[in-house]
Amino acid sequence: MKKYLSDRNLNKKIWVVALPIMLQNLIDSAVSSVDVLMLNYVGQSSLSAVSLANSMIGVFFMFLFGIGTGIAMLAAQYYGKGDMKTIEKVEGIGLKFALIVALLGALAAVLIPRLLMRIYTNDETLIEIGARYLVYIAPGLIFWAISAVYMAILRCIGKVMISTILETVALICNVLLNAVFIFGLLGAPKLGVAGVALATVLSRLIQLMGCIFVSVFCKPGVPLTLATVFKRYKLLEHDFFSMAMPAIGNDLAWALAFSVYSMIMGHLGDDVVAAYSIVNVVRNLGTVMCYGIGSASGIIIGQILGEGNRDEGIRAGHVCLRLSVITGIIGGLMVLALMPVTFRFVSLTDTSLDYLRFMMLINTYYVLGTAVNTTLIAGVFRAGGDSRFGFVCDVIDMWVYAVPLGLISAFVLKLPVKWVYFLLCTDEFVKWPWVLKNFYSHKWAKNITRDNVE
């Protein structure tokens, strides 16, 4: 067993992993902000349609996120153990599942785009625009799936900065290509919403090419290969599915619930959708640090538990909890500080601006709830293989409490828009007592590696 780290060194170790992820999240959020500003010039309907279409893409993203955390649960601990061969096998299992999901998502986007859009809105204009966006973006889902798995592996084996650079390059390309295709720069045609989708596809292809380059030329590491996809590793597959499936179910339950939120807001009018689209971008900026700590906690604590240091893993969990509270407060203050900037650059109706102001004020404290729950459920608990708790917790919280509350308040009681949004944003705080109880029980702190995975 390795010697315990001092508090100072433990904090440093967490921040070394967290900072590149925060940078990646910041650039991602900045790109989303630029996309919104560009679409704002195309028209409010285009902005609203793409926002609703991205709610469906968000479900796909949560599948990938769940697969990534399932990979991280195993890969981080095996990296702490020093077993790189097993990490290659974990990558193959993750790629197999991610490609299946990506192919199904791409087929749905091409074959039934209007039906998918009709889930979120009954406005024919928004349905038509969003359907065109989904058709164009379909190939990018496959590129994204492969890259997401490989970058999850890179983060787990200590190559966080490489993963961040790959994501950063893709996002910068996305912004530049958006400008080219939306506004018809450099002789390109003005494609509007289709240009946004095409820019996303090309940027994800560039990212995949970057992953292949890293795999070939940056050694030592884990190669990006499809060979392991066609092999069977029964014990590892059992471990992956027993831990990853609850994580995927957890993330899917969460993503689908937020899709229902979008559906609820989408049926309350175009002004509401526009405000909701912009506040989601601002909230993403406010949660940059929170998600960085959450991701880093899963990697660092997993590595420590894989080394056999349970007590140090628990102590690292407490450090991550404190950091989540700090970053949650900072994130809320960021949302508050961004209010005047946001109102200066958006072009919305007076009604939409009034909704936006209220939604942003709600998010000044909502970010804190997100920060704590994300760090503990998606980071600390999963680091020790405890993904079932989060699944059960979020299914009850979102589908027994928040979603019915939103539907009833909007369509049965027909409450004002502001009340509907306020009630939806109570979801994170309702589950705090159970989440904190599970954290302080320390039952999540387990070594889940095997000595023989053949």
Short mmCIF file of C-alpha atoms in Angstrom, two decimals:
data_model
loop_
_atom_site.label_atom_id
_atom_site.label_comp_id
_atom_site.label_asym_id
_atom_site.label_seq_id
_atom_site.Cartn_x
_atom_site.Cartn_y
_atom_site.Cartn_z
CA MET A 1 0.00 0.00 0.00
CA LYS A 2 1.34 3.40 -0.97
CA LYS A 3 2.00 6.15 1.53
CA TYR A 4 -0.91 8.53 1.98
CA LEU A 5 -0.70 11.90 0.26
CA SER A 6 -0.80 15.09 2.31
CA ASP A 7 -3.92 17.25 1.98
CA ARG A 8 -1.95 19.73 -0.08
CA ASN A 9 -0.66 17.08 -2.50
CA LEU A 10 -4.09 15.47 -2.74
CA ASN A 11 -5.65 18.81 -3.68
CA LYS A 12 -2.88 19.34 -6.23
CA LYS A 13 -3.46 15.90 -7.74
CA ILE A 14 -7.16 16.60 -8.13
CA TRP A 15 -6.60 20.01 -9.71
CA VAL A 16 -3.99 18.66 -12.15
CA VAL A 17 -6.72 16.45 -13.62
CA ALA A 18 -9.59 18.90 -13.12
CA LEU A 19 -8.08 22.01 -14.73
CA PRO A 20 -7.67 20.59 -18.28
CA ILE A 21 -11.21 19.20 -18.08
CA MET A 22 -12.46 22.62 -16.93
CA LEU A 23 -10.66 24.24 -19.85
CA GLN A 24 -12.30 21.76 -22.20
CA ASN A 25 -15.73 22.43 -20.65
CA LEU A 26 -15.15 26.19 -20.84
CA ILE A 27 -14.27 26.04 -24.53
CA ASP A 28 -17.24 23.75 -25.15
CA SER A 29 -19.57 26.21 -23.42
CA ALA A 30 -17.97 29.15 -25.23
CA VAL A 31 -18.55 27.41 -28.56
CA SER A 32 -22.19 26.80 -27.62
CA SER A 33 -22.48 30.49 -26.79
CA VAL A 34 -21.02 31.48 -30.15
CA ASP A 35 -23.40 29.06 -31.89
CA VAL A 36 -26.34 30.71 -30.15
CA LEU A 37 -25.12 34.19 -31.13
CA MET A 38 -24.68 33.13 -34.77
CA LEU A 39 -28.08 31.46 -34.93
CA ASN A 40 -29.57 34.52 -33.26
CA TYR A 41 -28.68 36.42 -36.44
CA VAL A 42 -30.27 33.74 -38.61
CA GLY A 43 -33.55 34.03 -36.70
CA GLN A 44 -35.31 33.16 -33.44
CA SER A 45 -37.03 30.17 -35.05
CA SER A 46 -33.68 28.68 -36.12
CA LEU A 47 -32.30 29.21 -32.63
CA SER A 48 -35.31 27.51 -31.04
CA ALA A 49 -35.37 24.61 -33.52
CA VAL A 50 -31.69 23.77 -33.10
CA SER A 51 -32.06 23.97 -29.32
CA LEU A 52 -34.92 21.45 -29.39
CA ALA A 53 -33.09 19.17 -31.85
CA ASN A 54 -30.05 19.25 -29.57
CA SER A 55 -32.26 17.98 -26.76
CA MET A 56 -32.45 14.74 -28.74
CA ILE A 57 -28.71 14.84 -29.40
CA GLY A 58 -28.34 15.38 -25.64
CA VAL A 59 -29.89 11.95 -25.05
CA PHE A 60 -27.23 10.43 -27.31
CA PHE A 61 -24.55 12.40 -25.47
CA MET A 62 -25.74 11.01 -22.14
CA PHE A 63 -25.42 7.49 -23.56
CA LEU A 64 -21.82 8.31 -24.44
CA PHE A 65 -21.26 9.93 -21.06
CA GLY A 66 -22.60 6.82 -19.32
CA ILE A 67 -20.38 4.58 -21.42
CA GLY A 68 -17.44 6.88 -20.66
CA THR A 69 -18.02 6.72 -16.92
CA GLY A 70 -18.45 2.95 -17.15
CA ILE A 71 -15.07 2.81 -18.89
CA ALA A 72 -13.59 5.19 -16.30
CA MET A 73 -14.81 3.08 -13.37
CA LEU A 74 -12.75 0.16 -14.64
CA ALA A 75 -9.90 1.86 -16.51
CA ALA A 76 -8.98 4.27 -13.69
CA GLN A 77 -8.74 1.46 -11.16
CA TYR A 78 -6.76 -0.81 -13.49
CA TYR A 79 -4.44 2.13 -14.21
CA GLY A 80 -3.92 2.53 -10.46
CA LYS A 81 -3.10 -1.17 -10.43
CA GLY A 82 -0.71 -0.76 -13.40
CA ASP A 83 -2.57 -3.17 -15.74
CA MET A 84 -2.51 -1.51 -19.20
CA LYS A 85 -3.44 -4.69 -21.13
CA THR A 86 -6.77 -4.89 -19.33
CA ILE A 87 -7.43 -1.22 -20.13
CA GLU A 88 -7.15 -2.06 -23.86
CA LYS A 89 -9.83 -4.71 -23.39
CA VAL A 90 -12.04 -2.23 -21.52
CA GLU A 91 -11.66 0.17 -24.45
CA GLY A 92 -12.82 -2.52 -26.89
CA ILE A 93 -15.93 -3.22 -24.84
CA GLY A 94 -16.72 0.51 -24.67
CA LEU A 95 -16.22 0.97 -28.43
CA LYS A 96 -18.52 -1.95 -29.21
CA PHE A 97 -21.38 -0.53 -27.17
CA ALA A 98 -20.80 3.10 -28.27
CA LEU A 99 -20.85 2.18 -31.97
CA ILE A 100 -24.13 0.30 -31.60
CA VAL A 101 -25.71 3.34 -29.94
CA ALA A 102 -24.24 5.73 -32.54
CA LEU A 103 -25.51 3.68 -35.49
CA LEU A 104 -29.01 3.49 -34.03
CA GLY A 105 -28.99 7.23 -33.31
CA ALA A 106 -27.78 8.09 -36.82
CA LEU A 107 -30.43 5.90 -38.43
CA ALA A 108 -33.18 7.50 -36.34
CA ALA A 109 -31.94 11.00 -37.23
CA VAL A 110 -32.01 10.17 -40.97
CA LEU A 111 -35.19 8.07 -41.15
CA ILE A 112 -37.58 9.72 -38.64
CA PRO A 113 -36.31 13.27 -37.97
CA ARG A 114 -39.76 14.93 -38.09
CA LEU A 115 -41.17 12.38 -35.66
CA LEU A 116 -38.28 13.05 -33.26
CA MET A 117 -38.88 16.81 -33.46
CA ARG A 118 -42.60 16.37 -32.91
CA ILE A 119 -41.80 14.98 -29.45
CA TYR A 120 -40.59 18.44 -28.43
CA THR A 121 -42.86 20.83 -30.27
CA ASN A 122 -46.04 21.06 -32.35
CA ASP A 123 -44.81 24.15 -34.24
CA GLU A 124 -44.49 23.06 -37.90
CA THR A 125 -41.82 25.67 -38.64
CA LEU A 126 -39.61 24.45 -35.79
CA ILE A 127 -40.23 20.81 -36.77
CA GLU A 128 -39.13 21.45 -40.37
CA ILE A 129 -35.97 23.34 -39.39
CA GLY A 130 -35.01 20.87 -36.64
CA ALA A 131 -35.59 17.84 -38.88
CA ARG A 132 -33.19 19.23 -41.49
CA TYR A 133 -30.59 19.76 -38.76
CA LEU A 134 -30.93 16.16 -37.50
CA VAL A 135 -30.47 14.66 -40.99
CA TYR A 136 -27.25 16.58 -41.58
CA ILE A 137 -25.75 15.85 -38.17
CA ALA A 138 -26.29 12.06 -38.27
CA PRO A 139 -22.81 11.00 -39.54
CA GLY A 140 -21.13 13.05 -36.82
CA LEU A 141 -22.66 10.79 -34.16
CA ILE A 142 -20.49 7.88 -35.32
CA PHE A 143 -17.28 9.96 -35.35
CA TRP A 144 -18.18 11.35 -31.92
CA ALA A 145 -18.80 7.90 -30.41
CA ILE A 146 -15.34 6.55 -31.29
CA SER A 147 -13.56 9.72 -30.14
CA ALA A 148 -15.50 9.86 -26.87
CA VAL A 149 -14.45 6.35 -25.86
CA TYR A 150 -10.80 6.92 -26.72
CA MET A 151 -10.64 10.27 -24.91
CA ALA A 152 -12.21 8.68 -21.82
CA ILE A 153 -9.37 6.17 -21.85
CA LEU A 154 -6.77 8.94 -22.27
CA ARG A 155 -8.10 10.77 -19.21
CA CYS A 156 -7.95 7.60 -17.12
CA ILE A 157 -4.31 6.87 -18.00
CA GLY A 158 -3.09 10.32 -17.04
CA LYS A 159 -3.19 11.94 -20.50
CA VAL A 160 -5.86 14.49 -19.62
CA MET A 161 -4.14 17.33 -21.46
CA ILE A 162 -4.04 15.38 -24.74
CA SER A 163 -7.75 14.66 -24.43
CA THR A 164 -8.40 18.35 -23.75
CA ILE A 165 -6.32 19.44 -26.77
CA LEU A 166 -8.24 17.06 -29.05
CA GLU A 167 -11.57 18.39 -27.81
CA THR A 168 -10.36 21.98 -28.05
CA VAL A 169 -9.22 21.59 -31.65
CA ALA A 170 -12.60 20.09 -32.57
CA LEU A 171 -14.52 22.88 -30.88
CA ILE A 172 -12.46 25.67 -32.43
CA CYS A 173 -12.94 24.06 -35.85
CA ASN A 174 -16.65 23.93 -35.09
CA VAL A 175 -16.82 27.69 -34.45
CA LEU A 176 -14.84 28.57 -37.58
CA LEU A 177 -16.81 26.22 -39.80
CA ASN A 178 -20.09 27.51 -38.30
CA ALA A 179 -19.14 31.02 -39.37
CA VAL A 180 -18.21 29.81 -42.86
CA PHE A 181 -21.41 27.85 -43.47
CA ILE A 182 -23.89 30.12 -41.66
CA PHE A 183 -22.73 33.40 -43.19
CA GLY A 184 -21.29 32.06 -46.47
CA LEU A 185 -17.70 33.09 -45.85
CA LEU A 186 -14.73 32.13 -48.10
CA GLY A 187 -17.05 31.52 -51.03
CA ALA A 188 -19.16 28.89 -49.24
CA PRO A 189 -22.96 28.95 -49.65
CA LYS A 190 -25.12 30.28 -46.81
CA LEU A 191 -26.56 27.08 -45.36
CA GLY A 192 -28.08 28.39 -42.11
CA VAL A 193 -29.12 25.57 -39.77
CA ALA A 194 -27.79 22.89 -42.15
CA GLY A 195 -24.43 24.67 -41.97
CA VAL A 196 -24.39 24.34 -38.18
CA ALA A 197 -24.90 20.59 -38.49
CA LEU A 198 -22.31 20.24 -41.25
CA ALA A 199 -19.77 22.18 -39.18
CA THR A 200 -20.38 19.82 -36.25
CA VAL A 201 -19.89 16.72 -38.42
CA LEU A 202 -16.64 18.00 -39.92
CA SER A 203 -15.27 19.06 -36.52
CA ARG A 204 -16.00 15.60 -35.08
CA LEU A 205 -14.26 14.00 -38.06
CA ILE A 206 -11.20 16.19 -37.42
CA GLN A 207 -11.31 15.13 -33.77
CA LEU A 208 -11.39 11.45 -34.74
CA MET A 209 -8.41 11.95 -37.05
CA GLY A 210 -6.60 13.57 -34.11
CA CYS A 211 -7.36 10.52 -31.95
CA ILE A 212 -5.91 8.23 -34.61
CA PHE A 213 -2.78 10.40 -34.81
CA VAL A 214 -2.30 10.28 -31.01
CA SER A 215 -2.82 6.52 -31.01
CA VAL A 216 -0.14 5.98 -33.67
CA PHE A 217 2.50 8.53 -32.67
CA CYS A 218 2.09 9.25 -28.92
CA LYS A 219 3.48 6.34 -26.96
CA PRO A 220 3.35 4.75 -24.45
CA GLY A 221 -0.42 4.65 -24.25
CA VAL A 222 -3.46 2.64 -25.24
CA PRO A 223 -3.90 2.19 -29.02
CA LEU A 224 -7.16 3.11 -30.73
CA THR A 225 -8.04 -0.10 -32.52
CA LEU A 226 -11.21 -1.89 -33.55
CA ALA A 227 -9.58 -5.32 -33.13
CA THR A 228 -10.70 -5.65 -29.51
CA VAL A 229 -14.29 -4.82 -30.49
CA PHE A 230 -14.68 -8.29 -32.03
CA LYS A 231 -13.25 -10.21 -29.05
CA ARG A 232 -15.04 -11.49 -25.97
CA TYR A 233 -13.84 -10.92 -22.40
CA LYS A 234 -16.55 -12.50 -20.29
CA LEU A 235 -15.43 -11.38 -16.83
CA LEU A 236 -14.65 -7.84 -17.96
CA GLU A 237 -17.89 -7.60 -19.91
CA HIS A 238 -19.75 -8.74 -16.81
CA ASP A 239 -18.01 -6.07 -14.74
CA PHE A 240 -18.56 -3.42 -17.41
CA PHE A 241 -22.26 -4.10 -17.83
CA SER A 242 -22.96 -4.58 -14.13
CA MET A 243 -21.39 -1.16 -13.43
CA ALA A 244 -21.83 0.70 -16.72
CA MET A 245 -25.46 -0.23 -17.35
CA PRO A 246 -26.72 1.44 -14.14
CA ALA A 247 -24.51 4.45 -14.98
CA ILE A 248 -25.94 4.59 -18.50
CA GLY A 249 -29.44 4.11 -17.12
CA ASN A 250 -28.77 6.89 -14.61
CA ASP A 251 -27.51 9.30 -17.27
CA LEU A 252 -30.27 8.31 -19.68
CA ALA A 253 -32.96 8.83 -17.03
CA TRP A 254 -31.45 12.24 -16.32
CA ALA A 255 -31.12 13.19 -20.00
CA LEU A 256 -34.62 12.02 -20.91
CA ALA A 257 -36.03 13.97 -17.98
CA PHE A 258 -34.30 17.11 -19.25
CA SER A 259 -35.69 16.32 -22.70
CA VAL A 260 -39.15 16.28 -21.15
CA TYR A 261 -38.31 19.62 -19.55
CA SER A 262 -37.49 20.90 -23.05
CA MET A 263 -40.72 19.39 -24.35
CA ILE A 264 -42.71 21.12 -21.61
CA MET A 265 -41.05 24.47 -22.33
CA GLY A 266 -41.37 23.87 -26.08
CA HIS A 267 -45.14 23.59 -25.81
CA LEU A 268 -45.39 26.86 -23.86
CA GLY A 269 -44.45 29.04 -26.83
CA ASP A 270 -41.59 30.27 -28.99
CA ASP A 271 -40.69 33.04 -26.54
CA VAL A 272 -40.22 30.48 -23.78
CA VAL A 273 -38.12 28.20 -26.00
CA ALA A 274 -35.79 31.04 -27.00
CA ALA A 275 -35.23 32.08 -23.37
CA TYR A 276 -34.77 28.46 -22.31
CA SER A 277 -32.22 27.89 -25.09
CA ILE A 278 -30.07 30.81 -23.97
CA VAL A 279 -30.27 30.14 -20.23
CA ASN A 280 -29.04 26.57 -20.85
CA VAL A 281 -25.94 27.97 -22.54
CA VAL A 282 -25.31 30.37 -19.64
CA ARG A 283 -25.83 27.58 -17.10
CA ASN A 284 -23.29 25.45 -18.97
CA LEU A 285 -20.75 28.23 -18.50
CA GLY A 286 -21.60 28.35 -14.80
CA THR A 287 -21.09 24.60 -14.38
CA VAL A 288 -17.70 24.44 -16.13
CA MET A 289 -15.75 24.13 -12.86
CA CYS A 290 -18.35 21.84 -11.29
CA TYR A 291 -18.19 19.24 -14.05
CA GLY A 292 -14.39 19.46 -14.03
CA ILE A 293 -14.27 18.53 -10.34
CA GLY A 294 -16.87 15.80 -10.92
CA SER A 295 -14.88 14.19 -13.73
CA ALA A 296 -11.57 14.52 -11.90
CA SER A 297 -13.00 12.97 -8.73
CA GLY A 298 -14.01 9.82 -10.59
CA ILE A 299 -10.54 9.43 -12.13
CA ILE A 300 -8.41 10.27 -9.07
CA ILE A 301 -10.47 8.36 -6.52
CA GLY A 302 -10.68 5.38 -8.89
CA GLN A 303 -6.89 5.31 -9.26
CA ILE A 304 -6.42 5.53 -5.49
CA LEU A 305 -8.91 2.72 -4.80
CA GLY A 306 -7.28 0.60 -7.52
CA GLU A 307 -3.97 0.99 -5.66
CA GLY A 308 -5.65 -0.51 -2.57
CA ASN A 309 -5.77 2.74 -0.53
CA ARG A 310 -9.40 2.75 0.66
CA ASP A 311 -8.90 5.26 3.48
CA GLU A 312 -7.13 7.69 1.17
CA GLY A 313 -9.89 7.21 -1.41
CA ILE A 314 -12.46 8.19 1.21
CA ARG A 315 -10.43 11.23 2.19
CA ALA A 316 -10.16 12.24 -1.47
CA GLY A 317 -13.94 11.97 -1.69
CA HIS A 318 -14.34 14.46 1.15
CA VAL A 319 -11.92 16.84 -0.56
CA CYS A 320 -13.94 16.60 -3.79
CA LEU A 321 -17.18 17.30 -1.93
CA ARG A 322 -15.73 20.49 -0.45
CA LEU A 323 -14.45 21.54 -3.87
CA SER A 324 -17.87 20.91 -5.42
CA VAL A 325 -19.51 23.29 -2.95
CA ILE A 326 -16.89 25.97 -3.64
CA THR A 327 -17.13 25.63 -7.42
CA GLY A 328 -20.95 25.54 -7.22
CA ILE A 329 -21.00 28.89 -5.45
CA ILE A 330 -18.51 30.36 -7.91
CA GLY A 331 -20.62 29.01 -10.80
CA GLY A 332 -23.73 30.72 -9.46
CA LEU A 333 -21.86 34.01 -9.20
CA MET A 334 -20.69 33.54 -12.81
CA VAL A 335 -24.30 33.19 -13.97
CA LEU A 336 -25.15 36.41 -12.11
CA ALA A 337 -22.19 38.24 -13.64
CA LEU A 338 -23.15 37.07 -17.16
CA MET A 339 -26.67 38.51 -16.98
CA PRO A 340 -25.86 42.03 -18.29
CA VAL A 341 -23.52 40.61 -20.96
CA THR A 342 -26.19 38.19 -22.16
CA PHE A 343 -28.90 40.84 -22.46
CA ARG A 344 -26.54 43.06 -24.45
CA PHE A 345 -25.88 40.51 -27.18
CA VAL A 346 -29.18 38.64 -27.63
CA SER A 347 -32.00 39.84 -29.85
CA LEU A 348 -35.28 38.58 -28.36
CA THR A 349 -38.80 39.82 -27.81
CA ASP A 350 -39.60 41.68 -24.57
CA THR A 351 -41.56 38.70 -23.28
CA SER A 352 -38.68 36.35 -23.99
CA LEU A 353 -36.22 38.69 -22.26
CA ASP A 354 -38.44 38.76 -19.17
CA TYR A 355 -38.46 34.95 -19.04
CA LEU A 356 -34.70 34.85 -19.57
CA ARG A 357 -34.04 37.24 -16.67
CA PHE A 358 -36.09 35.07 -14.29
CA MET A 359 -34.49 31.81 -15.48
CA MET A 360 -30.99 33.18 -15.01
CA LEU A 361 -31.77 34.26 -11.45
CA ILE A 362 -33.01 30.73 -10.67
CA ASN A 363 -29.73 29.34 -11.98
CA THR A 364 -27.62 31.46 -9.63
CA TYR A 365 -28.40 28.87 -6.94
CA TYR A 366 -29.42 25.88 -9.09
CA VAL A 367 -25.78 25.45 -10.17
CA LEU A 368 -24.83 24.57 -6.57
CA GLY A 369 -27.27 21.66 -6.49
CA THR A 370 -25.92 20.40 -9.80
CA ALA A 371 -22.31 20.70 -8.60
CA VAL A 372 -22.74 18.60 -5.46
CA ASN A 373 -24.89 15.90 -7.06
CA THR A 374 -22.70 15.55 -10.17
CA THR A 375 -19.49 15.25 -8.14
CA LEU A 376 -20.91 12.65 -5.76
CA ILE A 377 -23.15 10.59 -8.05
CA ALA A 378 -21.20 10.69 -11.32
CA GLY A 379 -17.74 11.06 -9.79
CA VAL A 380 -17.15 9.79 -6.26
CA PHE A 381 -19.70 6.95 -6.14
CA ARG A 382 -18.84 5.61 -9.59
CA ALA A 383 -15.12 5.69 -8.78
CA GLY A 384 -15.77 2.77 -6.44
CA GLY A 385 -18.16 0.99 -8.78
CA ASP A 386 -21.32 2.25 -7.05
CA SER A 387 -23.46 3.25 -10.02
CA ARG A 388 -26.73 1.65 -8.88
CA PHE A 389 -27.38 4.25 -6.18
CA GLY A 390 -27.34 7.12 -8.68
CA PHE A 391 -29.61 5.21 -11.05
CA VAL A 392 -32.26 4.55 -8.40
CA CYS A 393 -31.92 8.05 -6.95
CA ASP A 394 -32.32 9.87 -10.27
CA VAL A 395 -35.14 7.65 -11.55
CA ILE A 396 -37.16 8.43 -8.40
CA ASP A 397 -36.19 12.10 -8.29
CA MET A 398 -36.73 12.85 -11.98
CA TRP A 399 -39.54 10.50 -12.96
CA VAL A 400 -41.55 10.20 -9.76
CA TYR A 401 -41.09 13.80 -8.65
CA ALA A 402 -39.79 16.38 -11.16
CA VAL A 403 -41.29 15.26 -14.50
CA PRO A 404 -44.84 14.69 -13.14
CA LEU A 405 -44.59 17.99 -11.25
CA GLY A 406 -43.64 19.83 -14.45
CA LEU A 407 -46.34 18.19 -16.57
CA ILE A 408 -49.06 18.81 -14.00
CA SER A 409 -48.02 22.41 -13.33
CA ALA A 410 -47.83 23.24 -17.06
CA PHE A 411 -50.73 21.33 -18.62
CA VAL A 412 -53.17 20.51 -15.79
CA LEU A 413 -52.90 23.45 -13.41
CA LYS A 414 -51.73 25.71 -16.27
CA LEU A 415 -49.48 27.71 -13.97
CA PRO A 416 -47.54 30.72 -15.30
CA VAL A 417 -44.31 29.92 -17.15
CA LYS A 418 -42.12 31.23 -14.32
CA TRP A 419 -43.75 28.94 -11.78
CA VAL A 420 -43.32 25.93 -14.07
CA TYR A 421 -39.62 26.66 -14.49
CA PHE A 422 -39.12 27.25 -10.76
CA LEU A 423 -40.74 23.92 -9.86
CA LEU A 424 -38.65 22.03 -12.43
CA CYS A 425 -35.50 23.51 -10.89
CA THR A 426 -36.19 21.98 -7.47
CA ASP A 427 -35.11 18.54 -8.71
CA GLU A 428 -31.43 18.77 -7.66
CA PHE A 429 -32.16 19.75 -4.06
CA VAL A 430 -34.85 17.15 -3.39
CA LYS A 431 -32.30 14.32 -3.58
CA TRP A 432 -29.61 15.93 -1.42
CA PRO A 433 -30.56 14.09 1.85
CA TRP A 434 -30.20 10.64 0.24
CA VAL A 435 -27.09 11.53 -1.75
CA LEU A 436 -25.27 12.90 1.30
CA LYS A 437 -26.36 9.95 3.45
CA ASN A 438 -24.89 7.51 0.93
CA PHE A 439 -21.69 9.54 0.73
CA TYR A 440 -21.08 9.57 4.48
CA SER A 441 -21.77 5.82 4.73
CA HIS A 442 -18.54 5.27 2.68
CA LYS A 443 -20.03 2.08 1.21
CA TRP A 444 -19.02 3.30 -2.25
CA ALA A 445 -15.27 3.02 -1.54
CA LYS A 446 -14.35 -0.36 -3.11
CA ASN A 447 -11.54 -1.87 -5.17
CA ILE A 448 -13.25 -3.44 -8.21
CA THR A 449 -10.20 -4.78 -10.10
CA ARG A 450 -9.55 -8.47 -10.82
CA ASP A 451 -6.23 -10.28 -10.79
CA ASN A 452 -7.14 -12.43 -13.79
CA VAL A 453 -9.55 -11.13 -16.45
CA GLU A 454 -8.97 -13.82 -19.08
#
